[in-house]
XYZ file of C-alpha atoms in Angstrom:
587
model
C -0.202 -0.227 0.010
C 1.393 3.482 -0.821
C 2.462 5.785 1.770
C -0.129 8.694 1.676
C 0.028 11.752 3.730
C -3.034 13.804 5.432
C -3.579 15.952 2.056
C -4.193 12.748 0.309
C -0.678 13.272 -1.446
C 2.046 10.728 -1.719
C 4.668 10.763 1.115
C 7.751 11.259 -0.618
C 9.888 10.456 2.410
C 8.618 6.742 1.531
C 10.807 7.061 -1.997
C 14.068 8.101 -0.186
C 16.887 5.976 -1.804
C 18.995 4.331 0.746
C 22.595 4.420 0.636
C 24.249 0.986 1.497
C 27.124 2.706 2.326
C 25.367 4.697 5.011
C 24.777 1.376 6.954
C 28.341 0.234 7.134
C 29.754 3.668 7.674
C 27.372 3.765 10.535
C 28.067 0.640 12.215
C 31.824 1.173 11.691
C 31.752 4.589 12.932
C 30.360 2.898 16.311
C 33.194 0.767 16.643
C 35.716 1.256 19.539
C 39.003 2.517 18.684
C 40.853 -0.538 20.416
C 38.461 -2.952 18.471
C 39.056 -1.096 15.307
C 43.051 -1.648 15.968
C 42.584 -5.192 16.591
C 40.574 -6.073 13.393
C 42.914 -3.866 11.319
C 45.960 -5.501 12.860
C 44.863 -8.884 12.111
C 43.785 -8.197 8.391
C 47.128 -6.692 8.015
C 49.333 -9.556 9.063
C 47.106 -11.668 6.821
C 48.116 -9.568 3.892
C 51.811 -9.466 5.072
C 51.844 -13.042 5.504
C 50.217 -13.491 1.923
C 52.695 -11.041 0.364
C 55.650 -12.682 2.085
C 54.845 -16.625 1.355
C 53.048 -16.516 -1.566
C 53.823 -13.309 -3.568
C 57.308 -13.266 -2.254
C 57.769 -9.565 -1.938
C 61.224 -8.274 -1.881
C 62.345 -5.930 1.327
C 64.509 -4.071 -0.978
C 64.574 -0.396 -0.798
C 64.451 -0.703 -4.983
C 61.268 -2.691 -4.949
C 58.501 -0.361 -6.642
C 56.201 -3.304 -5.371
C 57.108 -2.775 -1.521
C 56.612 0.768 -1.710
C 53.111 0.185 -3.062
C 52.300 -2.352 -0.566
C 53.191 -0.051 2.304
C 50.879 2.736 0.867
C 48.086 0.058 0.334
C 48.728 -0.710 3.820
C 48.483 2.833 5.218
C 45.527 3.515 3.198
C 43.828 0.511 4.866
C 44.775 2.142 8.037
C 43.266 5.312 7.012
C 39.452 3.802 6.376
C 38.777 4.572 10.287
C 39.661 8.020 9.747
C 37.445 8.546 6.480
C 34.761 6.763 8.523
C 34.828 9.162 11.434
C 35.338 11.925 9.415
C 32.291 11.415 7.418
C 30.226 10.658 10.578
C 31.255 14.145 12.248
C 30.160 15.815 9.118
C 26.760 14.016 8.785
C 26.331 15.092 12.625
C 26.462 18.665 11.564
C 29.893 19.841 12.092
C 32.026 22.193 9.914
C 34.888 20.095 8.201
C 37.417 21.673 10.144
C 35.882 20.566 13.556
C 34.743 17.220 11.770
C 38.634 16.807 11.273
C 39.610 17.808 14.687
C 37.582 15.559 16.460
C 38.875 12.370 14.798
C 41.337 10.208 17.099
C 44.869 11.674 15.972
C 45.939 8.201 15.587
C 43.873 7.476 12.727
C 45.292 10.815 10.932
C 49.021 9.650 10.878
C 48.468 6.796 8.506
C 46.470 8.789 5.936
C 48.953 11.486 6.173
C 52.270 9.209 5.752
C 50.059 7.309 2.723
C 49.383 10.873 1.367
C 52.966 12.146 1.622
C 54.499 8.558 0.162
C 52.024 8.747 -2.757
C 53.125 12.195 -3.775
C 56.808 11.427 -3.372
C 56.575 8.137 -5.496
C 54.890 9.788 -8.029
C 57.355 12.596 -8.524
C 60.227 10.235 -8.447
C 58.485 8.087 -11.233
C 58.109 11.094 -13.418
C 61.434 12.968 -12.828
C 63.378 9.590 -13.385
C 62.023 9.020 -16.831
C 64.206 9.384 -20.115
C 62.305 12.622 -20.488
C 64.555 14.094 -17.995
C 67.565 11.783 -17.593
C 68.255 10.831 -21.377
C 71.924 10.893 -20.831
C 71.799 8.790 -17.941
C 70.050 5.908 -19.836
C 72.165 6.120 -22.878
C 75.269 5.484 -20.703
C 73.965 2.371 -18.711
C 75.874 0.130 -20.930
C 79.179 1.043 -22.691
C 79.495 0.126 -26.187
C 82.838 0.081 -28.223
C 82.025 0.772 -31.931
C 84.369 -0.679 -34.157
C 85.103 1.768 -37.269
C 86.375 1.350 -40.831
C 85.585 -1.826 -42.766
C 82.864 -4.304 -41.369
C 85.199 -7.156 -42.015
C 88.400 -6.406 -40.146
C 87.064 -5.412 -36.779
C 84.675 -8.511 -36.801
C 87.927 -10.771 -37.424
C 89.731 -8.856 -34.960
C 87.171 -9.466 -32.115
C 85.672 -13.189 -32.800
C 87.341 -16.436 -33.645
C 86.957 -18.200 -36.786
C 84.526 -20.842 -37.064
C 86.356 -23.835 -38.665
C 84.824 -26.708 -36.850
C 81.405 -26.702 -35.392
C 82.505 -29.292 -32.696
C 85.653 -28.331 -31.832
C 86.643 -25.212 -32.652
C 87.112 -22.083 -30.209
C 83.900 -20.737 -31.322
C 80.856 -22.720 -30.955
C 77.506 -22.238 -32.421
C 74.291 -23.804 -31.251
C 72.767 -25.892 -34.100
C 69.899 -26.914 -32.374
C 67.613 -24.169 -31.032
C 65.344 -24.314 -27.627
C 62.198 -25.547 -29.682
C 64.092 -28.736 -30.825
C 65.632 -29.444 -27.889
C 62.277 -29.359 -26.035
C 61.119 -32.090 -28.650
C 64.159 -34.380 -27.960
C 63.246 -33.823 -24.401
C 59.537 -34.872 -24.532
C 60.856 -37.772 -26.846
C 63.419 -39.011 -24.257
C 60.824 -38.834 -21.352
C 58.166 -40.560 -23.137
C 60.567 -43.782 -23.934
C 62.199 -43.605 -20.362
C 62.096 -46.725 -18.433
C 60.938 -45.002 -15.428
C 57.663 -43.642 -16.719
C 58.656 -40.102 -16.156
C 56.461 -38.520 -18.971
C 53.333 -39.035 -17.035
C 54.769 -37.356 -13.888
C 57.196 -34.685 -14.730
C 57.918 -32.142 -17.670
C 60.713 -29.689 -18.605
C 59.037 -25.895 -18.562
C 62.179 -24.329 -19.893
C 65.874 -24.863 -21.176
C 69.213 -23.107 -20.419
C 72.000 -22.885 -22.863
C 75.273 -23.493 -21.166
C 78.877 -24.838 -21.589
C 79.641 -28.018 -20.294
C 82.483 -30.684 -20.870
C 83.725 -28.290 -23.587
C 80.317 -28.172 -25.537
C 77.079 -26.403 -25.696
C 74.158 -28.081 -24.115
C 70.416 -27.192 -23.589
C 69.511 -28.155 -19.728
C 66.398 -28.225 -18.335
C 65.031 -29.592 -14.869
C 62.573 -32.259 -14.533
C 59.619 -30.700 -12.510
C 56.455 -32.531 -11.086
C 53.290 -31.652 -13.367
C 50.831 -31.274 -10.364
C 50.517 -31.369 -6.671
C 50.092 -35.306 -6.433
C 53.179 -35.631 -8.761
C 54.800 -33.529 -6.113
C 54.092 -35.142 -2.882
C 55.015 -38.623 -4.773
C 58.295 -37.233 -5.919
C 58.995 -35.442 -2.632
C 58.858 -38.978 -1.053
C 61.560 -40.376 -3.066
C 63.911 -37.228 -2.668
C 63.030 -35.018 -5.217
C 62.745 -34.829 -8.910
C 64.610 -37.664 -10.682
C 66.812 -35.458 -12.484
C 67.257 -33.012 -15.567
C 67.532 -33.533 -19.492
C 70.751 -32.496 -21.169
C 70.871 -32.137 -24.964
C 73.795 -31.487 -27.036
C 73.125 -28.385 -29.002
C 76.162 -28.606 -31.515
C 75.074 -31.969 -33.220
C 73.348 -32.092 -36.285
C 69.671 -33.153 -36.291
C 70.876 -36.872 -37.491
C 73.327 -37.033 -34.197
C 70.819 -35.476 -32.059
C 69.634 -36.874 -29.036
C 68.599 -36.141 -25.531
C 69.927 -37.484 -22.470
C 68.044 -38.141 -19.069
C 70.470 -37.347 -16.190
C 69.162 -38.881 -12.897
C 72.562 -38.913 -10.807
C 71.631 -36.032 -8.812
C 67.797 -35.731 -7.613
C 66.389 -32.140 -7.662
C 64.698 -31.571 -3.770
C 64.092 -28.061 -5.193
C 62.371 -26.867 -8.667
C 60.216 -24.106 -9.842
C 57.329 -26.503 -10.435
C 57.316 -27.979 -6.595
C 55.188 -26.510 -4.010
C 55.151 -25.068 -0.613
C 58.880 -25.504 0.865
C 60.001 -27.196 -1.939
C 59.308 -24.504 -4.433
C 62.816 -23.545 -5.851
C 61.981 -19.709 -5.948
C 60.663 -19.601 -2.586
C 63.573 -21.303 -1.150
C 65.946 -19.012 -2.937
C 63.537 -16.006 -1.617
C 63.953 -16.511 2.052
C 67.757 -17.184 1.745
C 67.642 -13.265 1.028
C 64.587 -11.472 1.307
C 66.367 -8.353 1.443
C 67.355 -8.523 -2.656
C 65.594 -7.303 -5.724
C 65.597 -10.532 -7.749
C 64.477 -10.862 -11.421
C 61.587 -13.313 -12.014
C 63.093 -15.739 -14.180
C 65.440 -18.609 -12.871
C 68.257 -19.826 -14.718
C 69.517 -23.677 -14.595
C 73.359 -24.452 -14.821
C 75.437 -27.203 -14.087
C 78.640 -27.550 -12.316
C 81.624 -29.068 -13.778
C 80.321 -32.233 -11.986
C 77.185 -32.162 -13.313
C 75.458 -30.943 -10.065
C 72.344 -28.908 -10.772
C 72.130 -25.369 -9.611
C 69.452 -22.490 -9.974
C 70.250 -18.831 -10.614
C 68.685 -15.786 -10.220
C 69.845 -12.246 -10.914
C 70.052 -9.332 -8.115
C 69.400 -5.876 -9.391
C 68.770 -2.580 -8.416
C 67.349 0.679 -9.701
C 69.823 3.283 -10.511
C 67.712 6.565 -10.855
C 66.095 7.592 -7.771
C 65.366 3.924 -6.470
C 62.629 4.128 -9.019
C 63.849 3.441 -12.623
C 66.859 2.009 -14.704
C 67.434 -1.823 -13.956
C 70.981 -2.760 -13.523
C 72.299 -6.258 -12.230
C 74.446 -6.021 -9.364
C 74.745 -9.809 -8.389
C 73.545 -13.549 -8.578
C 71.958 -15.660 -6.366
C 73.001 -19.393 -6.582
C 71.195 -22.260 -5.159
C 72.232 -26.003 -5.155
C 69.045 -27.829 -6.547
C 69.607 -31.171 -4.667
C 70.796 -29.428 -0.946
C 68.972 -26.109 -1.283
C 72.406 -24.073 -0.071
C 72.179 -20.380 -1.461
C 74.880 -18.206 -2.122
C 74.619 -14.652 -3.130
C 77.801 -13.330 -4.997
C 78.631 -9.784 -6.479
C 79.040 -10.086 -10.176
C 82.834 -10.328 -10.307
C 82.847 -13.128 -8.017
C 80.303 -15.540 -9.780
C 81.992 -18.947 -10.133
C 83.413 -19.410 -13.566
C 81.441 -22.336 -14.330
C 78.156 -20.122 -14.580
C 77.612 -18.972 -18.010
C 74.649 -16.749 -17.701
C 75.645 -13.907 -15.227
C 73.671 -10.881 -16.387
C 70.351 -10.434 -17.304
C 69.614 -10.775 -21.226
C 66.452 -8.799 -20.784
C 68.324 -6.036 -19.143
C 71.199 -6.021 -21.576
C 68.692 -5.795 -24.534
C 66.633 -2.898 -22.513
C 69.902 -1.111 -22.056
C 70.832 -1.686 -25.791
C 67.960 0.048 -26.506
C 68.441 2.940 -24.447
C 71.875 3.530 -25.970
C 70.464 3.372 -29.364
C 67.637 5.767 -28.798
C 68.874 8.341 -26.665
C 72.161 9.019 -27.897
C 71.322 12.495 -28.948
C 68.379 13.421 -26.235
C 64.934 12.597 -25.488
C 63.445 14.881 -27.661
C 64.957 13.922 -30.695
C 63.642 10.538 -30.563
C 60.422 12.565 -31.258
C 61.305 15.025 -33.806
C 64.741 15.047 -35.723
C 65.051 11.418 -35.229
C 68.778 11.471 -36.018
C 70.690 8.444 -35.239
C 67.720 6.591 -33.327
C 68.503 3.065 -33.385
C 66.937 -0.211 -31.730
C 67.737 -3.619 -31.327
C 66.161 -6.012 -33.771
C 63.371 -8.443 -32.408
C 65.167 -11.366 -31.293
C 68.676 -12.426 -30.115
C 70.708 -15.503 -30.054
C 74.025 -16.699 -28.693
C 77.933 -17.433 -29.451
C 80.413 -19.092 -27.488
C 83.966 -17.678 -28.013
C 87.073 -18.207 -25.990
C 85.544 -19.615 -22.775
C 82.659 -16.778 -22.897
C 79.079 -16.707 -23.734
C 77.983 -13.495 -25.996
C 74.476 -12.441 -26.802
C 74.090 -11.176 -30.179
C 71.584 -8.952 -31.655
C 71.515 -6.669 -34.634
C 71.046 -2.799 -34.491
C 68.528 -1.364 -36.721
C 67.055 2.141 -37.550
C 63.935 2.796 -35.259
C 61.693 3.637 -38.435
C 62.292 -0.062 -39.138
C 63.298 -1.900 -42.056
C 65.125 -5.005 -43.524
C 68.744 -3.429 -43.036
C 70.668 -3.524 -39.869
C 73.186 -0.174 -39.258
C 75.607 -2.853 -37.081
C 75.755 -6.181 -34.909
C 76.474 -6.416 -31.207
C 77.821 -8.939 -28.992
C 77.400 -8.787 -25.204
C 79.533 -10.685 -22.894
C 76.939 -12.217 -20.370
C 79.641 -12.269 -17.723
C 80.966 -8.731 -17.974
C 78.450 -6.949 -19.978
C 81.511 -5.625 -22.274
C 79.692 -4.985 -25.462
C 81.129 -4.271 -28.822
C 79.220 -3.130 -31.787
C 80.640 -3.838 -35.468
C 79.493 -1.099 -37.920
C 78.015 -2.849 -40.901
C 75.148 -2.338 -43.346
C 73.237 -5.706 -44.100
C 70.178 -7.889 -43.012
C 68.408 -7.939 -40.140
C 68.027 -11.678 -38.843
C 64.229 -11.733 -39.978
C 65.817 -10.646 -43.267
C 68.178 -13.246 -43.227
C 65.518 -15.817 -42.470
C 63.294 -14.860 -45.472
C 66.239 -14.874 -47.590
C 67.378 -18.752 -46.395
C 63.643 -19.664 -47.009
C 63.912 -18.291 -50.584
C 66.456 -20.926 -51.640
C 64.713 -22.961 -54.349
C 65.067 -26.204 -52.705
C 64.099 -24.908 -49.121
C 61.109 -23.097 -50.373
C 60.076 -26.086 -52.487
C 59.773 -28.109 -49.152
C 58.466 -25.269 -47.122
C 60.858 -25.238 -44.356
C 61.004 -22.570 -41.763
C 64.296 -20.778 -40.674
C 65.160 -20.817 -36.945
C 66.613 -17.728 -35.441
C 69.838 -17.276 -36.872
C 73.487 -16.978 -34.929
C 76.084 -14.503 -35.877
C 79.019 -16.278 -36.839
C 82.709 -15.061 -38.271
C 83.070 -17.556 -41.585
C 86.630 -16.975 -42.970
C 86.149 -13.217 -41.699
C 83.096 -12.705 -43.602
C 80.181 -11.910 -40.925
C 77.620 -14.452 -41.483
C 74.145 -15.683 -40.261
C 74.002 -19.517 -39.525
C 70.211 -21.017 -39.032
C 68.703 -24.319 -39.015
C 65.526 -25.064 -41.264
C 62.772 -26.647 -39.814
C 59.477 -28.577 -41.119
C 55.740 -27.886 -40.008
C 56.505 -30.268 -37.293
C 59.832 -28.234 -35.888
C 62.280 -31.226 -36.976
C 65.490 -29.761 -38.508
C 65.656 -30.830 -42.239
C 68.361 -28.538 -43.549
C 70.967 -26.102 -42.783
C 71.768 -22.502 -43.945
C 74.451 -19.829 -44.191
C 73.181 -16.271 -45.381
C 76.104 -13.651 -45.961
C 74.986 -10.484 -43.586
C 75.938 -7.645 -45.776
C 75.035 -9.632 -49.221
C 71.748 -11.793 -48.246
C 70.180 -11.977 -51.336
C 72.802 -13.738 -53.574
C 75.400 -14.973 -51.367
C 73.691 -17.942 -49.145
C 73.686 -21.533 -49.382
C 71.783 -24.351 -47.950
C 72.560 -28.065 -47.375
C 71.295 -31.294 -45.844
C 73.969 -31.177 -43.335
C 76.168 -28.402 -41.792
C 78.962 -29.536 -43.507
C 77.415 -29.522 -46.731
C 75.898 -26.341 -46.345
C 79.320 -25.027 -45.313
C 80.946 -26.303 -48.113
C 78.659 -24.435 -50.486
C 78.443 -21.484 -48.906
C 82.567 -21.259 -48.993
C 82.116 -21.448 -52.753
C 80.061 -18.503 -53.125
C 82.071 -16.309 -50.878
C 85.351 -16.645 -52.333
C 86.075 -13.241 -53.202
C 85.186 -12.069 -49.996
C 87.514 -14.120 -47.671
C 89.828 -11.959 -45.458
C 93.335 -12.254 -45.702
C 93.010 -14.733 -48.518
C 96.591 -16.268 -49.274
C 97.818 -15.943 -52.684
C 98.682 -19.346 -54.006
C 100.626 -19.484 -56.988
C 99.521 -22.158 -59.690
C 100.775 -25.661 -59.488
C 102.510 -24.859 -55.899
C 102.686 -27.689 -53.496
C 101.327 -26.747 -49.756
C 100.942 -28.726 -46.617
C 97.169 -28.712 -45.217
C 95.170 -29.906 -42.190
C 92.659 -32.706 -42.395
C 89.424 -31.723 -40.846
C 86.871 -34.626 -41.499
C 85.199 -36.459 -44.308
C 81.908 -35.186 -45.785
C 79.526 -35.839 -48.664
C 79.443 -33.008 -51.223
C 77.252 -33.081 -54.265
C 76.889 -36.829 -53.817
C 80.497 -37.660 -53.752
C 82.772 -38.717 -50.756
C 85.091 -35.849 -50.004
C 87.907 -34.554 -47.635
C 87.373 -31.166 -45.954
C 91.162 -29.652 -45.452
C 92.412 -26.384 -44.325
C 95.535 -24.912 -46.124
C 96.798 -21.498 -44.445
C 93.889 -19.402 -43.958
C 91.556 -21.183 -46.952
C 89.314 -24.091 -46.711
C 89.066 -26.713 -49.531
C 86.776 -29.467 -50.599
C 88.647 -32.238 -52.101
C 86.219 -34.585 -53.851
C 87.584 -38.483 -54.225
C 87.574 -38.050 -57.946
C 90.803 -35.660 -57.625
C 94.031 -37.511 -58.598
C 95.245 -39.061 -55.023
C 92.588 -38.413 -52.994
C 90.529 -41.600 -53.078
C 93.270 -44.059 -51.713
C 93.757 -41.519 -48.661
C 90.095 -41.393 -48.075
C 89.870 -45.249 -47.649
C 92.828 -45.022 -45.365
C 90.563 -43.611 -42.155
C 92.097 -40.333 -41.916
C 92.115 -38.548 -38.505
C 91.389 -34.793 -37.881
C 94.728 -33.015 -37.660
C 96.722 -35.330 -40.269
C 98.771 -33.184 -42.617
C 97.841 -33.267 -46.174
C 99.889 -32.493 -48.993
C 98.532 -31.332 -51.878
C 98.926 -29.614 -55.187
C 97.036 -26.283 -55.787
C 96.512 -24.649 -59.372
C 94.339 -21.931 -60.218
C 93.238 -21.821 -56.381
C 91.751 -25.433 -56.679
C 93.075 -28.311 -55.306
C 94.537 -30.671 -58.262
C 96.164 -33.351 -56.667
C 96.459 -34.860 -53.279
C 100.385 -35.855 -53.036
C 100.787 -37.191 -49.420
C 98.900 -37.661 -46.100
C 101.053 -37.874 -42.778
C 99.447 -39.422 -40.110
């Protein structure tokens, strides 16, 4: 029934809207000071516990998340201030009197929250590249090699003369194919590990003088973890030799060291949680690395970093947190004290970010918007090179406007961050991949190129890559000249075949090419036997030049049948820059 007043008109009070907050505020405003303190204290303790145990919040002055969490807690403790202030205003007090009547204890968190918020906002604004472009530009020191593109390139890197035993090693197998091999070895293992464990990520390392992809076995779920925990942890890790061609590629399941701690485990066996509680005051990168020492003992690593500008901006690695995956023992190292067997010391992401700062802000912040003079970026993607006992991250530098050309290539040391840029105009990695995919036999098969690695091929900057089918299996290999990527390239069914074909295409580009008089006898070194254009051949090196010597060449067949070994001296006769006769082999 409608609410009617004495004049027969609807009573407007009956239609008054009720604000649900009024009831809540009313009840809160009647709460005693001590009661509010207890409730807020309990809720705060719960939030802190959650942030420590589950969110693994870092108690570092550089942690923006910690500052945000403190402000949130202060705002939580400011709720009574707002409630009592609104109650007093509703009771007819002026705003000034209403504010004065609120208990002084509730004003403190509200005031601190306001000040901290303003300070954090100001620091975030004034530490941006708009105000500190020069400082951002100088976060990484880049040595630029001038002059010709080839000479400084050869000066810095060792030449790739042998994929397996040379000083400069190249990962033929990429992470995706390593993962396929890992799944295969798990599926065929006698322990039936495929149903219980998986490898979530692989790390490229140098182990026993070769490059390997290594990944920890992690439980697939909670019940798999509880089952493995009773046995001492995960059974081990998968090891894939990254330097082997597809025909020889295989993954090994190593079970000599159980992993008590893994990122896929739960509660106290979670690797990241274990590392966090060993150093709660360090600001750590989210990603975990996985490394093996010289004895094959597995370790997890995590980069420790700081904010270089105003404790707010500019990520800079300062150390490495290392944990034994079998015992849980953790140690923190300064960057210059990290054990030699650890290859990935610097943060890959931070290096790439700093390279972009270096390329963009060389002439100030506003230049990136208006004149855009010498504004460069890294290309989309990166790869690794292992050279002279060091890992390098490699990527191209291209104009920010974006095209298929680079203005240089950089190599950055993953231990010291020492970085060198080689001035050279050429293809981006993506353009080189497209060129390789355009080779007639590759295009006909529909193979796709993996992300290439930068190598020094007889002094010539070259992209090397694998070519894969739709299932991700490696089918061919390709070499593409960085500077002349449309005409000087080659592919083959094996690395040796592709290498030999590419060597023929760059004859005129080889640095310090020896002048060999026609018909002169020379002593070379045998590298290996290979199949080239359907013929058994020997691959040799004479001075700084490589030759493919077919069995059809005079004197070659008998020595090929004699089971030659790498390093044997081969005496040959050279005419018009070709081996015309094999004279003698000294075993």
